[in-house]
Short mmCIF file of C-alpha atoms (C1' of nucleotides) in Angstrom, two decimals:
data_model
loop_
_atom_site.label_atom_id
_atom_site.label_comp_id
_atom_site.label_asym_id
_atom_site.label_seq_id
_atom_site.Cartn_x
_atom_site.Cartn_y
_atom_site.Cartn_z
CA UNK D 1140 -12.15 0.07 -5.82
CA UNK D 1141 -11.31 -1.07 -2.34
CA UNK D 1142 -11.85 2.14 -0.41
CA UNK D 1143 -15.48 2.11 -1.54
CA UNK D 1144 -15.97 -1.42 -0.27
CA UNK D 1145 -14.13 -0.62 2.89
CA UNK D 1146 -16.62 2.20 3.50
CA UNK D 1147 -19.51 -0.14 2.74
CA UNK D 1148 -18.26 -2.72 5.21
CA UNK D 1149 -18.09 -0.09 7.93
CA UNK D 1150 -21.47 1.42 7.10
CA UNK D 1151 -23.16 -1.96 7.15
CA UNK D 1152 -22.55 -2.03 10.90
CA UNK D 1153 -23.61 1.52 11.67
CA UNK D 1154 -24.57 4.73 9.86
CA UNK D 1155 -21.78 7.31 9.91
CA UNK D 1156 -20.82 10.73 8.61
CA UNK D 1157 -17.89 11.33 6.30
CA UNK D 1158 -16.14 13.06 9.15
CA UNK D 1159 -16.44 10.03 11.41
CA UNK D 1160 -15.19 7.71 8.67
CA UNK D 1161 -12.18 9.96 8.12
CA UNK D 1162 -11.35 10.04 11.81
CA UNK D 1163 -11.42 6.24 11.96
CA UNK D 1164 -12.85 6.55 15.41
CA UNK D 1165 -14.26 3.04 15.24
CA UNK D 1166 -12.24 0.08 16.51
CA UNK D 1167 -10.28 -1.93 13.98
CA UNK D 1168 -10.53 0.18 10.86
CA UNK D 1169 -7.07 1.70 10.64
CA UNK D 1170 -5.12 -1.38 9.86
CA UNK D 1171 -6.90 -2.39 6.72
CA UNK D 1172 -7.72 0.72 4.74
CA UNK D 1173 -7.10 4.33 5.62
CA UNK D 1174 -7.57 7.45 3.58
CA UNK D 1175 -7.89 11.23 3.68
CA UNK D 1176 -11.19 12.96 4.30
CA UNK D 1177 -11.19 14.38 0.76
CA UNK D 1178 -11.08 10.95 -0.80
CA UNK D 1179 -13.78 9.69 1.53
CA UNK D 1180 -16.16 12.53 0.66
CA UNK D 1181 -15.57 11.86 -3.04
CA UNK D 1182 -16.26 8.17 -2.66
CA UNK D 1183 -19.34 8.73 -0.53
CA UNK D 1184 -20.97 10.82 -3.25
CA UNK D 1185 -19.98 8.22 -5.85
CA UNK D 1186 -21.43 5.46 -3.70
CA UNK D 1187 -24.65 7.48 -3.47
CA UNK D 1188 -24.81 7.82 -7.25
CA UNK D 1189 -24.45 4.06 -7.50
CA UNK D 1190 -27.34 3.67 -5.08
CA UNK D 1191 -25.29 1.77 -2.50
CA UNK D 1192 -25.60 4.38 0.26
CA UNK D 1193 -27.99 7.21 1.06
CA UNK D 1194 -27.72 10.15 3.43
CA UNK D 1195 -29.90 12.08 5.84
CA UNK D 1196 -29.13 15.73 6.65
CA UNK D 1197 -28.88 16.33 10.36
CA UNK D 1198 -29.13 19.87 11.63
CA UNK D 1199 -27.26 20.73 14.79
CA UNK D 1200 -27.11 23.80 16.97
CA UNK D 1201 -23.66 24.91 18.05
CA UNK D 1202 -22.09 22.57 15.53
CA UNK D 1203 -22.17 22.47 11.73
CA UNK D 1204 -24.85 20.39 10.04
CA UNK D 1205 -23.83 16.94 8.97
CA UNK D 1206 -24.76 14.14 6.57
CA UNK D 1207 -25.35 10.75 8.08
CA UNK D 1208 -24.73 8.00 5.56
CA UNK D 1209 -26.27 4.55 5.73
CA UNK D 1210 -25.95 1.52 3.48
CA UNK D 1211 -28.85 0.51 1.21
CA UNK D 1212 -30.13 -2.98 0.38
CA UNK D 1213 -28.36 -2.94 -2.96
CA UNK D 1214 -25.25 -1.74 -1.14
CA UNK D 1215 -25.31 -4.82 1.07
CA UNK D 1216 -25.91 -6.98 -1.98
CA UNK D 1217 -22.94 -5.41 -3.75
CA UNK D 1218 -20.74 -5.95 -0.69
CA UNK D 1219 -21.78 -9.62 -0.50
CA UNK D 1220 -20.85 -10.18 -4.12
CA UNK D 1221 -17.57 -8.32 -3.78
CA UNK D 1222 -16.61 -10.43 -0.76
CA UNK D 1223 -17.26 -13.59 -2.75
CA UNK D 1224 -14.82 -12.57 -5.48
CA UNK D 1225 -11.40 -14.21 -5.16
CA UNK D 1226 -8.62 -11.89 -4.01
CA UNK D 1227 -4.87 -11.77 -3.60
CA UNK D 1228 -2.57 -10.23 -0.98
CA UNK D 1229 -1.35 -6.72 -1.77
CA UNK D 1230 2.38 -6.34 -2.29
CA UNK D 1231 3.91 -4.84 0.84
CA UNK D 1232 5.37 -1.37 0.52
CA UNK D 1233 7.48 0.48 3.00
CA UNK D 1234 9.81 3.43 2.63
CA UNK D 1235 12.15 2.32 5.39
CA UNK D 1236 13.08 -0.81 3.48
CA UNK D 1237 13.98 1.13 0.34
CA UNK D 1238 16.24 3.26 2.49
CA UNK D 1239 17.94 0.28 4.07
CA UNK D 1240 18.41 -1.37 0.69
CA UNK D 1241 20.79 1.48 -0.15
CA UNK D 1242 21.75 1.88 3.51
CA UNK D 1243 25.49 1.71 2.90
CA UNK D 1244 25.32 5.13 1.20
CA UNK D 1245 24.71 7.05 4.42
CA UNK D 1246 25.82 7.24 8.05
CA UNK D 1247 24.27 4.49 10.16
CA UNK D 1248 23.28 7.15 12.72
CA UNK D 1249 20.87 8.68 10.22
CA UNK D 1250 19.22 5.35 9.57
CA UNK D 1251 19.08 4.50 13.24
CA UNK D 1252 17.26 7.73 14.02
CA UNK D 1253 14.60 7.02 11.41
CA UNK D 1254 14.36 3.38 12.46
CA UNK D 1255 13.78 4.33 16.08
CA UNK D 1256 10.97 6.65 14.96
CA UNK D 1257 9.29 3.76 13.17
CA UNK D 1258 9.88 1.46 16.10
CA UNK D 1259 8.18 3.89 18.44
CA UNK D 1260 5.12 4.15 16.22
CA UNK D 1261 4.82 0.37 15.87
CA UNK D 1262 5.28 -0.03 19.58
CA UNK D 1263 2.54 2.48 20.36
CA UNK D 1264 0.16 0.95 17.87
CA UNK D 1265 0.68 -2.58 19.09
CA UNK D 1266 0.14 -1.39 22.64
CA UNK D 1267 -3.08 0.43 21.73
CA UNK D 1268 -4.41 -2.53 19.77
CA UNK D 1269 -3.70 -4.85 22.66
CA UNK D 1270 -5.52 -2.50 25.00
CA UNK D 1271 -8.52 -2.44 22.68
CA UNK D 1272 -8.44 -6.23 22.59
CA UNK D 1273 -8.34 -6.45 26.37
CA UNK D 1274 -11.23 -4.02 26.73
CA UNK D 1275 -13.60 -5.03 23.93
CA UNK D 1276 -12.84 -8.67 23.36
CA UNK D 1277 -12.39 -10.15 26.82
CA UNK D 1278 -11.76 -13.89 26.69
CA UNK D 1279 -14.71 -15.93 27.89
CA UNK D 1280 -17.26 -13.22 27.17
CA UNK D 1281 -20.06 -13.89 24.71
CA UNK D 1282 -19.42 -11.97 21.51
CA UNK D 1283 -21.81 -11.52 18.62
CA UNK D 1284 -20.73 -13.01 15.32
CA UNK D 1285 -20.02 -9.54 13.92
CA UNK D 1286 -17.82 -8.76 16.93
CA UNK D 1287 -15.93 -12.02 16.53
CA UNK D 1288 -15.09 -11.08 12.94
CA UNK D 1289 -14.02 -7.64 14.11
CA UNK D 1290 -11.75 -9.29 16.65
CA UNK D 1291 -10.12 -11.31 13.89
CA UNK D 1292 -9.21 -8.15 11.99
CA UNK D 1293 -7.87 -6.60 15.17
CA UNK D 1294 -5.77 -9.72 15.70
CA UNK D 1295 -4.16 -9.09 12.33
CA UNK D 1296 -3.44 -5.52 13.37
CA UNK D 1297 -1.61 -6.90 16.40
CA UNK D 1298 0.41 -9.58 14.60
CA UNK D 1299 1.36 -7.00 11.99
CA UNK D 1300 2.66 -4.46 14.47
CA UNK D 1301 4.43 -7.08 16.57
CA UNK D 1302 6.21 -8.45 13.51
CA UNK D 1303 7.42 -4.96 12.70
CA UNK D 1304 8.61 -4.50 16.26
CA UNK D 1305 10.58 -7.73 16.20
CA UNK D 1306 12.23 -6.79 12.95
CA UNK D 1307 12.96 -3.28 14.27
CA UNK D 1308 14.87 -4.82 17.17
CA UNK D 1309 16.97 -6.88 14.75
CA UNK D 1310 17.67 -3.83 12.60
CA UNK D 1311 18.48 -1.68 15.62
CA UNK D 1312 21.00 -4.22 16.83
CA UNK D 1313 22.63 -4.32 13.41
CA UNK D 1314 22.85 -0.53 13.09
CA UNK D 1315 24.26 -0.09 16.61
CA UNK D 1316 26.99 -2.58 15.81
CA UNK D 1317 27.76 -0.68 12.63
CA UNK D 1318 28.09 2.55 14.60
CA UNK D 1319 30.50 0.94 17.04
CA UNK D 1320 32.60 -0.51 14.20
CA UNK D 1321 32.75 2.89 12.56
CA UNK D 1322 33.97 4.50 15.79
CA UNK D 1323 36.68 1.86 16.24
CA UNK D 1324 38.08 2.51 12.78
CA UNK D 1325 38.83 6.12 13.60
CA UNK I 1280 7.77 9.73 -5.14
CA UNK I 1281 8.84 6.43 -3.68
CA UNK I 1282 8.93 4.27 -6.78
CA UNK I 1283 11.51 6.63 -8.25
CA UNK I 1284 13.72 6.30 -5.18
CA UNK I 1285 13.18 2.61 -5.09
CA UNK I 1286 14.50 2.45 -8.65
CA UNK I 1287 17.46 4.64 -7.71
CA UNK I 1288 18.34 2.41 -4.77
CA UNK I 1289 18.37 -0.63 -7.06
CA UNK I 1290 20.33 1.10 -9.82
CA UNK I 1291 22.97 2.29 -7.40
CA UNK I 1292 24.02 -1.34 -7.02
CA UNK I 1293 23.97 -2.28 -10.67
CA UNK I 1294 22.87 -0.87 -14.03
CA UNK I 1295 19.65 -2.42 -15.27
CA UNK I 1296 17.09 -2.23 -18.05
CA UNK I 1297 13.45 -1.31 -17.45
CA UNK I 1298 12.54 -4.86 -18.27
CA UNK I 1299 14.81 -6.26 -15.57
CA UNK I 1300 13.47 -3.79 -13.02
CA UNK I 1301 9.91 -4.81 -13.87
CA UNK I 1302 10.70 -8.48 -13.54
CA UNK I 1303 12.17 -7.93 -10.09
CA UNK I 1304 14.73 -10.53 -10.91
CA UNK I 1305 17.06 -9.22 -8.21
CA UNK I 1306 16.92 -10.64 -4.68
CA UNK I 1307 14.94 -8.69 -2.09
CA UNK I 1308 13.10 -6.16 -4.19
CA UNK I 1309 9.57 -7.49 -4.21
CA UNK I 1310 8.73 -6.91 -0.60
CA UNK I 1311 9.29 -3.23 -0.48
CA UNK I 1312 8.07 -1.72 -3.71
CA UNK I 1313 6.59 -3.39 -6.73
CA UNK I 1314 5.05 -1.92 -9.83
CA UNK I 1315 4.01 -2.58 -13.40
CA UNK I 1316 6.44 -2.28 -16.31
CA UNK I 1317 4.48 0.70 -17.70
CA UNK I 1318 4.98 2.74 -14.57
CA UNK I 1319 8.65 1.82 -14.42
CA UNK I 1320 9.28 2.95 -18.01
CA UNK I 1321 7.50 6.23 -17.27
CA UNK I 1322 9.55 6.83 -14.14
CA UNK I 1323 12.80 5.92 -15.85
CA UNK I 1324 12.29 8.61 -18.47
CA UNK I 1325 11.34 11.10 -15.77
CA UNK I 1326 14.42 10.18 -13.76
CA UNK I 1327 16.46 10.77 -16.89
CA UNK I 1328 14.92 14.23 -17.37
CA UNK I 1329 15.86 15.02 -13.78
CA UNK I 1330 19.42 13.93 -14.54
CA UNK I 1331 19.45 11.21 -11.90
CA UNK I 1332 19.92 8.32 -14.35
CA UNK I 1333 21.23 7.95 -17.89
CA UNK I 1334 20.95 5.13 -20.41
CA UNK I 1335 23.06 3.40 -22.99
CA UNK I 1336 21.44 1.71 -26.00
CA UNK I 1337 22.56 -1.88 -26.37
CA UNK I 1338 22.04 -3.58 -29.68
CA UNK I 1339 21.48 -7.31 -29.64
CA UNK I 1340 21.17 -9.91 -32.34
CA UNK I 1341 18.34 -12.37 -31.96
CA UNK I 1342 16.80 -10.19 -29.25
CA UNK I 1343 15.32 -6.71 -29.31
CA UNK I 1344 17.59 -3.78 -28.49
CA UNK I 1345 17.53 -2.57 -24.93
CA UNK I 1346 18.33 0.45 -22.79
CA UNK I 1347 20.65 -0.07 -19.89
CA UNK I 1348 20.08 2.51 -17.18
CA UNK I 1349 22.66 3.54 -14.63
CA UNK I 1350 22.56 6.04 -11.80
CA UNK I 1351 24.42 9.36 -12.11
CA UNK I 1352 26.39 11.23 -9.46
CA UNK I 1353 23.52 13.62 -8.85
CA UNK I 1354 21.24 10.59 -8.65
CA UNK I 1355 23.32 9.16 -5.81
CA UNK I 1356 23.32 12.57 -4.14
CA UNK I 1357 19.53 12.80 -4.41
CA UNK I 1358 19.16 9.31 -2.98
CA UNK I 1359 21.43 10.19 -0.04
CA UNK I 1360 19.37 13.25 0.77
CA UNK I 1361 16.09 11.39 0.40
CA UNK I 1362 17.28 8.67 2.79
CA UNK I 1363 18.15 11.31 5.37
CA UNK I 1364 14.61 12.73 5.37
CA UNK I 1365 12.50 11.46 8.26
CA UNK I 1366 9.80 8.97 7.28
CA UNK I 1367 6.78 7.20 8.72
CA UNK I 1368 5.37 3.70 8.31
CA UNK I 1369 2.77 3.32 5.59
CA UNK I 1370 -0.71 2.38 6.72
CA UNK I 1371 -1.28 -1.30 6.04
CA UNK I 1372 -3.86 -2.19 3.46
CA UNK I 1373 -5.31 -5.56 2.71
CA UNK I 1374 -8.48 -6.63 0.95
CA UNK I 1375 -8.93 -9.78 2.99
CA UNK I 1376 -9.34 -7.78 6.19
CA UNK I 1377 -12.08 -5.61 4.70
CA UNK I 1378 -13.86 -8.79 3.73
CA UNK I 1379 -13.56 -10.27 7.20
CA UNK I 1380 -14.73 -7.05 8.81
CA UNK I 1381 -18.10 -7.68 7.18
CA UNK I 1382 -17.57 -11.44 7.28
CA UNK I 1383 -20.90 -12.21 8.94
CA UNK I 1384 -22.67 -11.23 5.70
CA UNK I 1385 -21.56 -14.31 3.78
CA UNK I 1386 -21.09 -18.07 4.15
CA UNK I 1387 -17.92 -18.92 6.08
CA UNK I 1388 -17.02 -21.40 3.31
CA UNK I 1389 -16.58 -18.52 0.87
CA UNK I 1390 -14.23 -16.70 3.22
CA UNK I 1391 -12.31 -19.85 4.02
CA UNK I 1392 -11.65 -20.50 0.35
CA UNK I 1393 -10.24 -17.02 -0.15
CA UNK I 1394 -8.27 -17.22 3.09
CA UNK I 1395 -6.65 -20.49 2.07
CA UNK I 1396 -5.62 -18.88 -1.20
CA UNK I 1397 -3.88 -16.10 0.68
CA UNK I 1398 -2.33 -18.57 3.09
CA UNK I 1399 -0.85 -20.55 0.24
CA UNK I 1400 0.71 -17.45 -1.29
CA UNK I 1401 2.19 -16.31 2.03
CA UNK I 1402 3.48 -19.78 2.69
CA UNK I 1403 5.17 -19.99 -0.70
CA UNK I 1404 6.72 -16.55 -0.35
CA UNK I 1405 8.06 -17.20 3.13
CA UNK I 1406 9.52 -20.47 1.90
CA UNK I 1407 11.18 -18.79 -1.09
CA UNK I 1408 12.57 -15.97 1.02
CA UNK I 1409 14.01 -18.44 3.50
CA UNK I 1410 15.64 -20.35 0.67
CA UNK I 1411 17.18 -17.15 -0.64
CA UNK I 1412 18.44 -16.39 2.84
CA UNK I 1413 19.99 -19.82 3.18
CA UNK I 1414 21.67 -19.55 -0.21
CA UNK I 1415 22.89 -15.97 -0.32
CA UNK I 1416 23.34 -15.04 3.30
CA UNK I 1417 24.90 -18.07 4.92
CA UNK I 1418 25.67 -17.49 8.60
CA UNK I 1419 29.37 -17.15 9.27
CA UNK I 1420 30.24 -16.04 5.77
CA UNK I 1421 31.84 -12.67 5.16
CA UNK I 1422 29.32 -10.34 3.60
CA UNK I 1423 29.97 -6.92 2.13
CA UNK I 1424 28.24 -4.02 3.85
CA UNK I 1425 25.81 -3.65 0.95
CA UNK I 1426 24.93 -7.35 1.20
CA UNK I 1427 24.36 -7.05 4.92
CA UNK I 1428 21.86 -4.26 4.33
CA UNK I 1429 20.19 -6.36 1.65
CA UNK I 1430 19.93 -9.18 4.13
CA UNK I 1431 18.16 -6.88 6.57
CA UNK I 1432 15.46 -6.07 4.03
CA UNK I 1433 15.09 -9.74 3.23
CA UNK I 1434 14.68 -10.41 6.95
CA UNK I 1435 11.73 -8.04 6.93
CA UNK I 1436 10.25 -9.92 4.00
CA UNK I 1437 10.45 -13.08 6.07
CA UNK I 1438 9.00 -11.69 9.31
CA UNK I 1439 6.19 -10.12 7.27
CA UNK I 1440 5.20 -13.33 5.54
CA UNK I 1441 5.53 -15.42 8.69
CA UNK I 1442 3.29 -13.02 10.61
CA UNK I 1443 0.66 -13.37 7.88
CA UNK I 1444 0.97 -17.14 8.04
CA UNK I 1445 0.47 -17.19 11.79
CA UNK I 1446 -2.59 -14.99 11.53
CA UNK I 1447 -3.95 -17.11 8.66
CA UNK I 1448 -3.79 -20.17 10.91
CA UNK I 1449 -5.79 -18.34 13.57
CA UNK I 1450 -8.36 -17.20 11.03
CA UNK I 1451 -8.59 -20.65 9.47
CA UNK I 1452 -9.30 -22.20 12.86
CA UNK I 1453 -12.03 -19.65 13.53
CA UNK I 1454 -13.71 -20.13 10.15
CA UNK I 1455 -13.62 -23.94 10.39
CA UNK I 1456 -15.33 -23.74 13.76
CA UNK I 1457 -17.96 -21.47 12.27
CA UNK I 1458 -18.62 -23.98 9.50
CA UNK I 1459 -19.06 -26.81 12.03
CA UNK I 1460 -21.43 -24.70 14.12
CA UNK I 1461 -23.49 -23.88 11.06
CA UNK I 1462 -23.76 -27.57 10.16
CA UNK I 1463 -24.91 -28.47 13.68
CA UNK I 1464 -27.73 -25.95 13.58
CA UNK I 1465 -29.35 -27.65 10.59
"C1'" DG J 1138 0.86 -23.19 -35.45
"C1'" DG J 1139 0.44 -21.49 -30.73
"C1'" DT J 1140 2.54 -20.09 -26.45
"C1'" DG J 1141 5.94 -17.73 -23.99
"C1'" DC J 1142 10.01 -14.86 -23.51
"C1'" DC J 1143 12.46 -10.57 -24.63
"C1'" DA J 1144 11.89 -5.49 -24.79
"C1'" DT J 1145 9.73 -1.28 -25.37
"C1'" DG J 1146 6.17 1.86 -25.10
"C1'" DT J 1147 1.21 4.95 -25.69
"C1'" DA J 1148 -3.46 6.24 -24.24
"C1'" DA J 1149 -7.17 6.49 -21.26
"C1'" DC J 1150 -8.68 6.19 -16.99
"C1'" DG J 1151 -9.16 5.77 -11.96
"C1'" DA J 1152 -7.23 6.32 -7.38
"C1'" DG J 1153 -5.09 9.12 -4.12
"C1'" DT J 1154 -2.56 13.36 -2.34
"C1'" DT J 1155 -1.80 18.27 -1.37
"C1'" DA J 1156 -3.17 22.74 -1.13
"C1'" DC J 1157 -6.80 25.79 -0.42
"C1'" DA J 1158 -11.37 27.32 1.49
"C1'" DT J 1159 -15.13 28.25 4.92
"C1'" DG J 1160 -17.11 29.15 9.44
"C1'" DA J 1161 -18.83 28.53 14.05
"C1'" DT J 1162 -17.65 27.07 18.87
"C1'" DT J 1163 -14.78 25.72 22.89
"C1'" DG J 1164 -10.80 25.95 25.91
"C1'" DG J 1165 -6.34 27.64 27.52
"C1'" DC L 363 -5.76 35.80 20.69
"C1'" DC L 364 -4.49 31.21 19.15
"C1'" DA L 365 -5.21 26.52 18.52
"C1'" DA L 366 -8.21 22.72 18.22
"C1'" DT L 367 -12.56 20.36 17.11
"C1'" DC L 368 -16.53 19.82 14.19
"C1'" DA L 369 -17.97 19.39 9.35
"C1'" DT L 370 -17.90 19.82 4.51
"C1'" DG L 371 -16.00 20.33 0.24
"C1'" DT L 372 -13.23 22.10 -4.65
"C1'" DA L 373 -9.18 22.20 -7.70
"C1'" DA L 374 -4.97 20.79 -9.38
"C1'" DC L 375 -2.02 17.41 -9.59
"C1'" DT L 376 0.61 13.01 -9.34
"C1'" DC L 377 0.61 8.14 -8.99
"C1'" DG L 378 -0.81 3.77 -10.58
"C1'" DT L 379 -3.60 0.47 -13.36
"C1'" DT L 380 -5.68 -1.54 -17.55
"C1'" DA L 381 -6.01 -2.02 -22.19
"C1'" DC L 382 -3.77 -1.89 -26.42
"C1'" DA L 383 0.34 -2.21 -29.60
"C1'" DT L 384 4.57 -4.12 -31.91
"C1'" DG L 385 7.75 -7.75 -33.47
"C1'" DG L 386 11.17 -11.28 -33.67
"C1'" DC L 387 13.00 -15.65 -31.78
"C1'" DA L 388 12.76 -20.22 -29.41
"C1'" DC L 389 10.45 -24.28 -28.16
"C1'" DC L 390 6.99 -27.98 -28.30
#
DNA sequence: GGTGCCATGTAACGAGTTACATGATTGG
DNA sequence: CCAATCATGTAACTCGTTACATGGCACC
């Protein structure tokens, strides 16, 4: 149910096409609900059946035609009600942790390689998010209420990635020690 | 595919019943892959068809019979290979952030209530994880390799919950200010 | 007498992924 | 000529959730 409401909460700022939603071009969308374009197209047509969004066909030369979706009044009403419902945090899921849980089964080098891949991604993301923050949410500048809420979600994106980075450093240190110990045994 | 491997990585430590797996009674399992008992029973029988686990019926007086599952040699082999495959971090998903993204649509009191609920849960979890750490992974004590890896996953559980807590404090501050501002306007 | 724990599952459904498909334009 | 970008979708499938089902024992 949440992808639909995630789409609604984006559309209530600005009308968008399915393609744009799938690209996640907008600031601060990635770190709360991502999906494939196929799923988004499905949900958009379902949302239209429910009367929560409607679309306008836009013809373009030199580019394929597109459907611009916007939220309806009843869509906004639905979103308001959904927000008011009590919610709970999702359980966290991550493949790397499953691997480490049985980490003693394999060479530490293998785990380290994968870990460093994750670390790089988290490092890049945290950097990009911080850049977005510096550019769009300068301290001292007057931000609209909507923008202030957006900033809050971006802040979560940053704390999330930084917490991963910190843990990655811990794990890296541990694995490197393991590798050294293994070499000494030989 | 990951729930199956998550089950394998737990079973390769110790044989367990579906019921025990569903309860997540074991330390450091919750924060990487949780599921319902129905899904776990399904996956266990699939894993058995694949030859990666097998079960022994255990009859009990005063309690219903149960099936104790253990990992097979080919199960361990599969797990080893799966761990060696390169992986990527999952996109983070959380309902609260979708709500805040469209947070200007509703009264800040409503959001604050939900936020405080989340904060409480994260606070309890981080507390519990830290207690587990203090009890099972005392600094200075000699830990088996398997236990050291377990500790690493628990460490991630802690950094994750603490990062949520820190962000919750930020968000709480913001929402409380919003509520004050709203009151002043009247 | 009701609630909760132990222990297993089936059935129906909804959510999400992967593969496949189309077709024009722009840039190297 | 190949790859990428724009733009939309269908079909087949797996994964995951919700509802329903059973049945005995222990405890208050």
